[in-house]
């Protein structure tokens, strides 16, 4: 049955939406820009920041478009002086209640608060800047937290609870003392946090940042490439950010969708040191006799040595005396070739894989 569409007007444009859609969703579908900050797709709309306010005819006050469902005949205006004035006030208050020093912030150039300040053409906040003075959490090797840059949008809380379902983060305290973190004000390292880094990925400011990427490159200097995580068989899609041929950081890719829909685990997001590690094996090493030192040899020499050994074992004990274990760090094609080699060349079905997820 065809769904009944709801007619409404946004900025004088006649549009239609499905029942249950919000004004924000409808506006975006129709190419009408409404700024947001706390809104994050795939998590509950909480209306925390009010940056997305719009005017709705006959409403008593401005409404948060991310939480307001469409109704038939609704007349919405997104760019009136009252709307802009409220948005400016909200952004100035957020700016002045934190330590948003863009000069050294890792998020400079990718900060959603910075973008809003620029878009609203705010030269400086009309209020005194009063950062709360929290100590920076810097006692783990993956995530740095600076609550002085937190705008209490709650995106990290919802990502932790609703996307990853780790249920580590929540709000504590009240009013101007409100803060986000694990229970009992613990650091990440002393909590049940599994360091998936989802909080880091959704944070709109520099409050939660990628520690290994600190001072390693500005957002605009990094080249983004989508690739597949090599750790297990799920095939998570990720974006690697590279500068001077070095991977600086990793982020889950949301646009591609399946299988991970933008999320990553601790290994996929933070376990990238092996790529440039000096101990990484790039050439074959061979020990001819038991007590010899490992020596670098050519691929031809290594392969012919293995071939001789495998042929000798097969001749003496039969093909089933040989087994092969493939790696999750190989591509599907490589693993296909490997099993083909074991079955067709060696003659055994003793083949397995380290990632049968
Ligand atoms: Fe709508 Fe924050 S984006 S209230």
Tab-separated table of C-alpha atoms and ligand atoms in Angstrom:
chain	number	residue	atom	x	y	z
A	1	UNK	CA	0.000	0.000	0.000
A	2	UNK	CA	1.314	3.408	-0.932
A	3	UNK	CA	2.341	5.478	2.080
A	4	UNK	CA	0.342	8.649	2.652
A	5	UNK	CA	2.627	11.656	2.272
A	6	UNK	CA	2.303	14.688	4.520
A	7	UNK	CA	2.322	18.077	2.780
A	8	UNK	CA	4.076	21.009	4.428
A	9	UNK	CA	5.918	24.185	3.496
A	10	UNK	CA	9.556	24.931	4.304
A	11	UNK	CA	10.913	28.367	3.380
A	12	UNK	CA	8.008	28.848	0.981
A	13	UNK	CA	8.667	25.565	-0.810
A	14	UNK	CA	5.884	22.975	-0.921
A	15	UNK	CA	7.322	19.650	0.154
A	16	UNK	CA	6.108	16.257	1.321
A	17	UNK	CA	7.307	13.916	4.050
A	18	UNK	CA	6.463	10.527	5.475
A	19	UNK	CA	4.626	10.315	8.777
A	20	UNK	CA	7.121	10.258	11.644
A	21	UNK	CA	9.814	12.130	9.767
A	22	UNK	CA	11.234	15.175	11.471
A	23	UNK	CA	11.312	18.661	10.024
A	24	UNK	CA	15.109	18.342	9.795
A	25	UNK	CA	14.921	15.110	7.801
A	26	UNK	CA	12.339	16.579	5.467
A	27	UNK	CA	14.389	19.765	4.977
A	28	UNK	CA	17.549	17.771	4.206
A	29	UNK	CA	15.716	15.550	1.741
A	30	UNK	CA	14.664	18.704	-0.066
A	31	UNK	CA	18.082	20.332	-0.083
A	32	UNK	CA	17.267	22.907	2.602
A	33	UNK	CA	20.131	23.470	5.031
A	34	UNK	CA	19.514	23.539	8.764
A	35	UNK	CA	22.636	23.532	10.976
A	36	UNK	CA	22.929	20.838	13.650
A	37	UNK	CA	25.350	19.864	16.372
A	38	UNK	CA	23.946	17.229	18.737
A	39	UNK	CA	22.016	15.419	15.999
A	40	UNK	CA	23.705	12.225	14.815
A	41	UNK	CA	22.112	9.782	12.422
A	42	UNK	CA	21.297	6.344	13.793
A	43	UNK	CA	21.034	7.682	17.351
A	44	UNK	CA	18.079	9.101	19.265
A	45	UNK	CA	17.248	12.754	18.667
A	46	UNK	CA	17.621	14.443	22.025
A	47	UNK	CA	17.332	18.146	21.176
A	48	UNK	CA	20.275	18.981	23.428
A	49	UNK	CA	21.989	21.833	21.588
A	50	UNK	CA	19.050	23.713	19.957
A	51	UNK	CA	21.288	24.771	17.058
A	52	UNK	CA	18.704	23.363	14.640
A	53	UNK	CA	15.891	25.681	15.746
A	54	UNK	CA	13.338	26.836	13.172
A	55	UNK	CA	10.188	28.911	13.216
A	56	UNK	CA	6.919	27.008	12.902
A	57	UNK	CA	3.859	29.145	12.241
A	58	UNK	CA	1.565	29.337	15.285
A	59	UNK	CA	4.099	27.627	17.564
A	60	UNK	CA	4.692	29.438	20.851
A	61	UNK	CA	8.466	29.468	20.440
A	62	UNK	CA	11.235	28.315	18.131
A	63	UNK	CA	11.371	24.530	17.852
A	64	UNK	CA	14.243	22.088	17.478
A	65	UNK	CA	13.768	20.725	13.969
A	66	UNK	CA	15.653	17.488	14.736
A	67	UNK	CA	12.969	16.505	17.272
A	68	UNK	CA	9.866	18.025	15.677
A	69	UNK	CA	7.767	15.570	13.630
A	70	UNK	CA	6.123	16.940	10.515
A	71	UNK	CA	2.383	17.631	10.609
A	72	UNK	CA	0.025	18.308	7.677
A	73	UNK	CA	0.001	21.934	6.540
A	74	UNK	CA	2.933	22.915	8.763
A	75	UNK	CA	4.614	26.154	7.719
A	76	UNK	CA	8.320	26.186	8.601
A	77	UNK	CA	10.886	28.954	8.218
A	78	UNK	CA	14.556	28.178	8.661
A	79	UNK	CA	16.306	31.495	8.063
A	80	UNK	CA	14.402	34.293	9.778
A	81	UNK	CA	16.174	36.911	11.953
A	82	UNK	CA	14.759	35.229	15.085
A	83	UNK	CA	16.177	31.862	14.046
A	84	UNK	CA	19.627	33.273	13.242
A	85	UNK	CA	19.703	35.319	16.421
A	86	UNK	CA	18.892	32.239	18.539
A	87	UNK	CA	21.497	30.147	16.732
A	88	UNK	CA	24.131	32.838	17.262
A	89	UNK	CA	23.317	33.064	20.954
A	90	UNK	CA	23.533	29.266	21.335
A	91	UNK	CA	26.868	29.039	19.525
A	92	UNK	CA	28.342	31.999	21.420
A	93	UNK	CA	27.354	30.399	24.724
A	94	UNK	CA	28.915	27.085	23.698
A	95	UNK	CA	32.072	28.824	22.525
A	96	UNK	CA	32.456	30.897	25.676
A	97	UNK	CA	31.893	28.003	28.053
A	98	UNK	CA	34.827	25.977	26.723
A	99	UNK	CA	38.482	26.192	25.801
A	100	UNK	CA	38.122	26.265	22.033
A	101	UNK	CA	41.636	27.212	21.094
A	102	UNK	CA	41.721	26.362	17.398
A	103	UNK	CA	45.444	27.183	17.058
A	104	UNK	CA	46.519	23.923	18.624
A	105	UNK	CA	43.327	21.876	18.417
A	106	UNK	CA	43.598	18.649	16.430
A	107	UNK	CA	40.096	19.207	15.087
A	108	UNK	CA	40.943	22.565	13.546
A	109	UNK	CA	39.474	22.393	10.059
A	110	UNK	CA	37.171	19.494	10.917
A	111	UNK	CA	35.393	20.948	13.964
A	112	UNK	CA	31.634	21.339	13.690
A	113	UNK	CA	31.553	24.120	16.296
A	114	UNK	CA	34.205	26.011	14.342
A	115	UNK	CA	32.144	25.582	11.174
A	116	UNK	CA	29.065	26.951	12.917
A	117	UNK	CA	30.966	29.976	14.235
A	118	UNK	CA	32.160	30.722	10.719
A	119	UNK	CA	28.801	30.070	9.083
A	120	UNK	CA	27.023	32.349	11.566
A	121	UNK	CA	29.742	34.989	11.055
A	122	UNK	CA	30.523	35.369	14.737
A	123	UNK	CA	33.717	37.403	15.230
A	124	UNK	CA	33.987	36.584	18.915
A	125	UNK	CA	31.498	35.653	21.620
A	126	UNK	CA	29.895	38.542	23.463
A	127	UNK	CA	30.376	36.621	26.735
A	128	UNK	CA	33.502	36.129	28.761
A	129	UNK	CA	35.258	32.873	27.886
A	130	UNK	CA	35.230	30.665	30.961
A	131	UNK	CA	36.602	27.170	30.365
A	132	UNK	CA	35.769	24.748	33.164
A	133	UNK	CA	39.434	23.886	33.818
A	134	UNK	CA	39.265	20.094	33.591
A	135	UNK	CA	42.537	18.144	33.503
A	136	UNK	CA	43.199	16.566	30.104
A	137	UNK	CA	42.867	12.768	30.177
A	138	UNK	CA	46.030	11.487	28.566
A	139	UNK	CA	46.800	8.198	30.314
A	140	UNK	CA	46.122	5.740	27.503
A	141	UNK	CA	47.811	5.321	24.138
A	142	UNK	CA	44.724	5.674	21.927
A	143	UNK	CA	42.252	8.371	22.953
A	144	UNK	CA	42.825	11.796	24.447
A	145	UNK	CA	39.910	13.505	26.194
A	146	UNK	CA	39.776	17.213	26.838
A	147	UNK	CA	36.451	17.997	28.477
A	148	UNK	CA	37.249	21.709	28.234
A	149	UNK	CA	36.305	21.347	24.569
A	150	UNK	CA	33.143	19.316	25.238
A	151	UNK	CA	29.859	20.976	24.219
A	152	UNK	CA	27.736	18.341	26.012
A	153	UNK	CA	25.987	17.371	22.804
A	154	UNK	CA	25.856	13.773	24.061
A	155	UNK	CA	26.802	12.247	20.699
A	156	UNK	CA	29.535	10.153	22.358
A	157	UNK	CA	27.068	8.941	24.990
A	158	UNK	CA	24.528	7.862	22.395
A	159	UNK	CA	27.183	6.328	20.125
A	160	UNK	CA	28.565	4.329	23.055
A	161	UNK	CA	25.123	3.181	24.217
A	162	UNK	CA	23.092	2.957	21.033
A	163	UNK	CA	25.578	2.183	18.237
A	164	UNK	CA	28.257	0.092	19.954
A	165	UNK	CA	26.040	-0.805	22.964
A	166	UNK	CA	29.051	-0.721	25.266
A	167	UNK	CA	27.157	1.400	27.836
A	168	UNK	CA	30.263	3.013	29.245
A	169	UNK	CA	29.547	6.719	28.812
A	170	UNK	CA	26.854	8.875	30.368
A	171	UNK	CA	26.324	12.330	31.818
A	172	UNK	CA	27.178	13.025	35.427
A	173	UNK	CA	26.775	16.067	37.686
A	174	UNK	CA	24.285	18.855	37.017
A	175	UNK	CA	24.022	22.305	35.429
A	176	UNK	CA	27.334	23.986	34.655
A	177	UNK	CA	29.179	21.056	36.304
A	178	UNK	CA	27.635	18.511	33.933
A	179	UNK	CA	30.201	16.320	32.215
A	180	UNK	CA	30.425	13.191	30.130
A	181	UNK	CA	32.413	10.091	31.013
A	182	UNK	CA	32.441	6.588	32.453
A	183	UNK	CA	30.768	5.811	35.783
A	184	UNK	CA	32.272	7.276	38.963
A	185	UNK	CA	34.225	9.792	36.908
A	186	UNK	CA	36.762	7.094	35.971
A	187	UNK	CA	39.252	7.533	33.148
A	188	UNK	CA	38.679	5.397	30.073
A	189	UNK	CA	41.578	3.128	31.020
A	190	UNK	CA	40.064	2.429	34.441
A	191	UNK	CA	36.545	1.815	33.166
A	192	UNK	CA	34.857	-0.916	31.132
A	193	UNK	CA	35.687	1.009	27.920
A	194	UNK	CA	36.844	-1.324	25.141
A	195	UNK	CA	38.426	1.488	23.098
A	196	UNK	CA	36.305	0.977	20.013
A	197	UNK	CA	36.719	4.734	19.459
A	198	UNK	CA	33.119	5.316	18.396
A	199	UNK	CA	33.000	8.322	20.781
A	200	UNK	CA	36.031	9.753	19.045
A	201	UNK	CA	34.479	9.326	15.621
A	202	UNK	CA	31.236	11.129	16.489
A	203	UNK	CA	32.668	13.956	18.610
A	204	UNK	CA	31.970	17.237	16.782
A	205	UNK	CA	34.795	19.167	18.481
A	206	UNK	CA	38.305	18.426	19.741
A	207	UNK	CA	37.063	17.000	23.049
A	208	UNK	CA	37.826	13.387	22.098
A	209	UNK	CA	40.746	12.965	19.740
A	210	UNK	CA	42.929	10.309	18.166
A	211	UNK	CA	46.072	10.312	20.267
A	212	UNK	CA	48.401	8.722	17.712
A	213	UNK	CA	47.412	11.441	15.224
A	214	UNK	CA	48.341	14.309	17.522
A	215	UNK	CA	50.571	16.839	15.759
A	216	UNK	CA	50.970	14.337	12.899
A	217	UNK	CA	49.009	16.298	10.307
A	218	UNK	CA	46.210	18.805	9.892
A	219	UNK	CA	42.870	17.446	8.574
A	220	UNK	CA	43.345	19.187	5.227
A	221	UNK	CA	46.816	17.676	4.790
A	222	UNK	CA	45.555	14.104	5.068
A	223	UNK	CA	44.578	12.066	2.054
A	224	UNK	CA	41.533	9.887	2.709
A	225	UNK	CA	41.264	6.444	1.113
A	226	UNK	CA	38.566	3.851	1.707
A	227	UNK	CA	39.843	0.358	2.305
A	228	UNK	CA	38.934	-2.948	3.974
A	229	UNK	CA	40.215	-3.756	7.446
A	230	UNK	CA	42.680	-6.628	7.366
A	231	UNK	CA	42.230	-7.903	10.899
A	232	UNK	CA	39.394	-10.422	10.597
A	233	UNK	CA	36.937	-11.830	8.120
A	234	UNK	CA	34.117	-9.294	8.633
A	235	UNK	CA	35.527	-6.933	6.019
A	236	UNK	CA	34.810	-3.640	7.790
A	237	UNK	CA	35.052	-0.600	5.564
A	238	UNK	CA	37.367	2.073	6.856
A	239	UNK	CA	38.935	5.329	5.774
A	240	UNK	CA	42.672	5.588	6.236
A	241	UNK	CA	44.096	9.097	6.474
A	242	UNK	CA	47.578	9.294	5.026
A	243	UNK	CA	50.265	11.945	5.024
A	244	UNK	CA	53.691	11.509	3.374
A	245	UNK	CA	52.922	7.830	2.749
A	246	UNK	CA	52.251	7.224	6.448
A	247	UNK	CA	48.902	6.232	7.936
A	248	UNK	CA	48.038	8.893	10.489
A	249	UNK	CA	44.627	7.697	11.626
A	250	UNK	CA	41.698	5.473	10.752
A	251	UNK	CA	37.978	6.109	10.768
A	252	UNK	CA	34.977	3.861	10.082
A	253	UNK	CA	33.426	4.515	6.661
A	254	UNK	CA	29.732	5.374	7.020
A	255	UNK	CA	28.894	6.062	3.368
A	256	UNK	CA	29.556	2.532	2.145
A	257	UNK	CA	27.208	1.041	4.734
A	258	UNK	CA	27.549	-2.703	5.183
A	259	UNK	CA	29.019	-4.581	6.910
A	260	UNK	CA	30.129	-2.280	9.742
A	261	UNK	CA	28.046	0.830	8.979
A	262	UNK	CA	30.858	3.110	10.070
A	263	UNK	CA	31.812	1.381	13.312
A	264	UNK	CA	35.176	-0.233	14.036
A	265	UNK	CA	36.725	-2.277	16.823
A	266	UNK	CA	39.821	-1.361	18.769
A	267	UNK	CA	42.124	-3.274	16.407
A	268	UNK	CA	40.706	-1.814	13.213
A	269	UNK	CA	40.801	1.738	14.511
A	270	UNK	CA	43.996	1.831	16.543
A	271	UNK	CA	46.046	-1.206	15.533
A	272	UNK	CA	47.745	0.373	12.549
A	273	UNK	CA	51.327	0.513	13.851
A	274	UNK	CA	52.216	-2.684	12.024
A	275	UNK	CA	51.929	-0.929	8.651
A	276	UNK	CA	55.051	1.162	9.133
A	277	UNK	CA	56.676	-0.856	11.903
A	278	UNK	CA	60.437	-1.264	11.355
A	279	UNK	CA	60.204	-4.949	12.363
A	280	UNK	CA	57.590	-5.694	9.734
A	281	UNK	CA	58.737	-8.519	7.475
A	282	UNK	CA	59.062	-7.354	3.899
A	283	UNK	CA	61.652	-9.837	2.613
A	284	UNK	CA	61.911	-13.582	3.314
A	285	UNK	CA	64.266	-14.687	6.060
A	286	UNK	CA	65.666	-18.202	5.946
A	287	UNK	CA	67.490	-20.500	8.355
A	288	UNK	CA	69.034	-23.413	6.394
A	289	UNK	CA	69.965	-25.476	9.439
A	290	UNK	CA	68.529	-25.641	12.913
A	291	UNK	CA	71.183	-23.538	14.639
A	292	UNK	CA	71.798	-21.033	11.822
A	293	UNK	CA	70.936	-17.356	12.096
A	294	UNK	CA	67.942	-16.142	10.070
A	295	UNK	CA	69.284	-14.594	6.844
A	296	UNK	CA	67.570	-12.430	4.279
A	297	UNK	CA	67.186	-14.268	0.955
A	298	UNK	CA	65.480	-13.600	-2.359
A	299	UNK	CA	61.872	-14.696	-2.954
A	300	UNK	CA	63.091	-17.176	-5.603
A	301	UNK	CA	65.478	-18.823	-3.149
A	302	UNK	CA	62.861	-18.993	-0.370
A	303	UNK	CA	60.154	-20.390	-2.629
A	304	UNK	CA	62.403	-23.013	-4.172
A	305	UNK	CA	63.538	-24.110	-0.681
A	306	UNK	CA	59.889	-24.441	0.487
A	307	UNK	CA	58.963	-26.271	-2.697
A	308	UNK	CA	61.783	-28.806	-2.234
A	309	UNK	CA	60.816	-29.371	1.405
A	310	UNK	CA	57.095	-29.786	0.678
A	311	UNK	CA	57.823	-32.176	-2.201
A	312	UNK	CA	60.069	-34.277	0.039
A	313	UNK	CA	57.473	-34.424	2.858
A	314	UNK	CA	54.693	-35.286	0.425
A	315	UNK	CA	56.784	-38.054	-1.168
A	316	UNK	CA	57.722	-39.558	2.158
A	317	UNK	CA	54.480	-39.191	4.174
A	318	UNK	CA	51.706	-38.429	1.673
A	319	UNK	CA	49.797	-35.157	0.994
A	320	UNK	CA	47.691	-35.359	4.176
A	321	UNK	CA	50.819	-34.957	6.255
A	322	UNK	CA	50.785	-31.300	5.119
A	323	UNK	CA	48.342	-28.632	6.311
A	324	UNK	CA	47.965	-24.997	5.336
A	325	UNK	CA	46.716	-22.076	7.415
A	326	UNK	CA	45.790	-18.919	5.500
A	327	UNK	CA	45.620	-15.409	6.869
A	328	UNK	CA	42.831	-12.891	7.385
A	329	UNK	CA	45.255	-10.225	6.233
A	330	UNK	CA	45.127	-11.617	2.717
A	331	UNK	CA	42.464	-10.751	0.182
A	332	UNK	CA	39.683	-13.174	-0.794
A	333	UNK	CA	41.498	-13.800	-4.052
A	334	UNK	CA	44.756	-14.642	-2.305
A	335	UNK	CA	42.962	-17.003	0.073
A	336	UNK	CA	41.159	-18.606	-2.856
A	337	UNK	CA	44.499	-19.214	-4.582
A	338	UNK	CA	45.945	-20.618	-1.377
A	339	UNK	CA	43.205	-23.236	-0.927
A	340	UNK	CA	43.489	-24.058	-4.635
A	341	UNK	CA	47.208	-24.610	-4.197
A	342	UNK	CA	46.647	-26.880	-1.164
A	343	UNK	CA	43.974	-28.960	-2.912
A	344	UNK	CA	45.236	-29.079	-6.496
A	345	UNK	CA	49.011	-28.956	-6.030
A	346	UNK	CA	49.630	-30.499	-2.619
A	347	UNK	CA	46.559	-32.754	-2.816
A	348	UNK	CA	45.058	-32.283	0.627
A	349	UNK	CA	41.959	-30.697	2.119
A	350	UNK	CA	43.919	-29.748	5.236
A	351	UNK	CA	43.399	-26.031	4.766
A	352	UNK	CA	42.060	-23.552	7.238
A	353	UNK	CA	41.805	-19.840	7.859
A	354	UNK	CA	42.381	-17.786	10.956
A	355	UNK	CA	39.213	-15.716	10.590
A	356	UNK	CA	36.087	-17.756	9.999
A	357	UNK	CA	33.784	-15.107	11.499
B	1	LIG	FE1	18.686	19.637	17.007
B	1	LIG	FE2	20.888	19.747	18.534
B	1	LIG	S1	20.725	19.364	16.412
B	1	LIG	S2	18.834	20.169	19.067
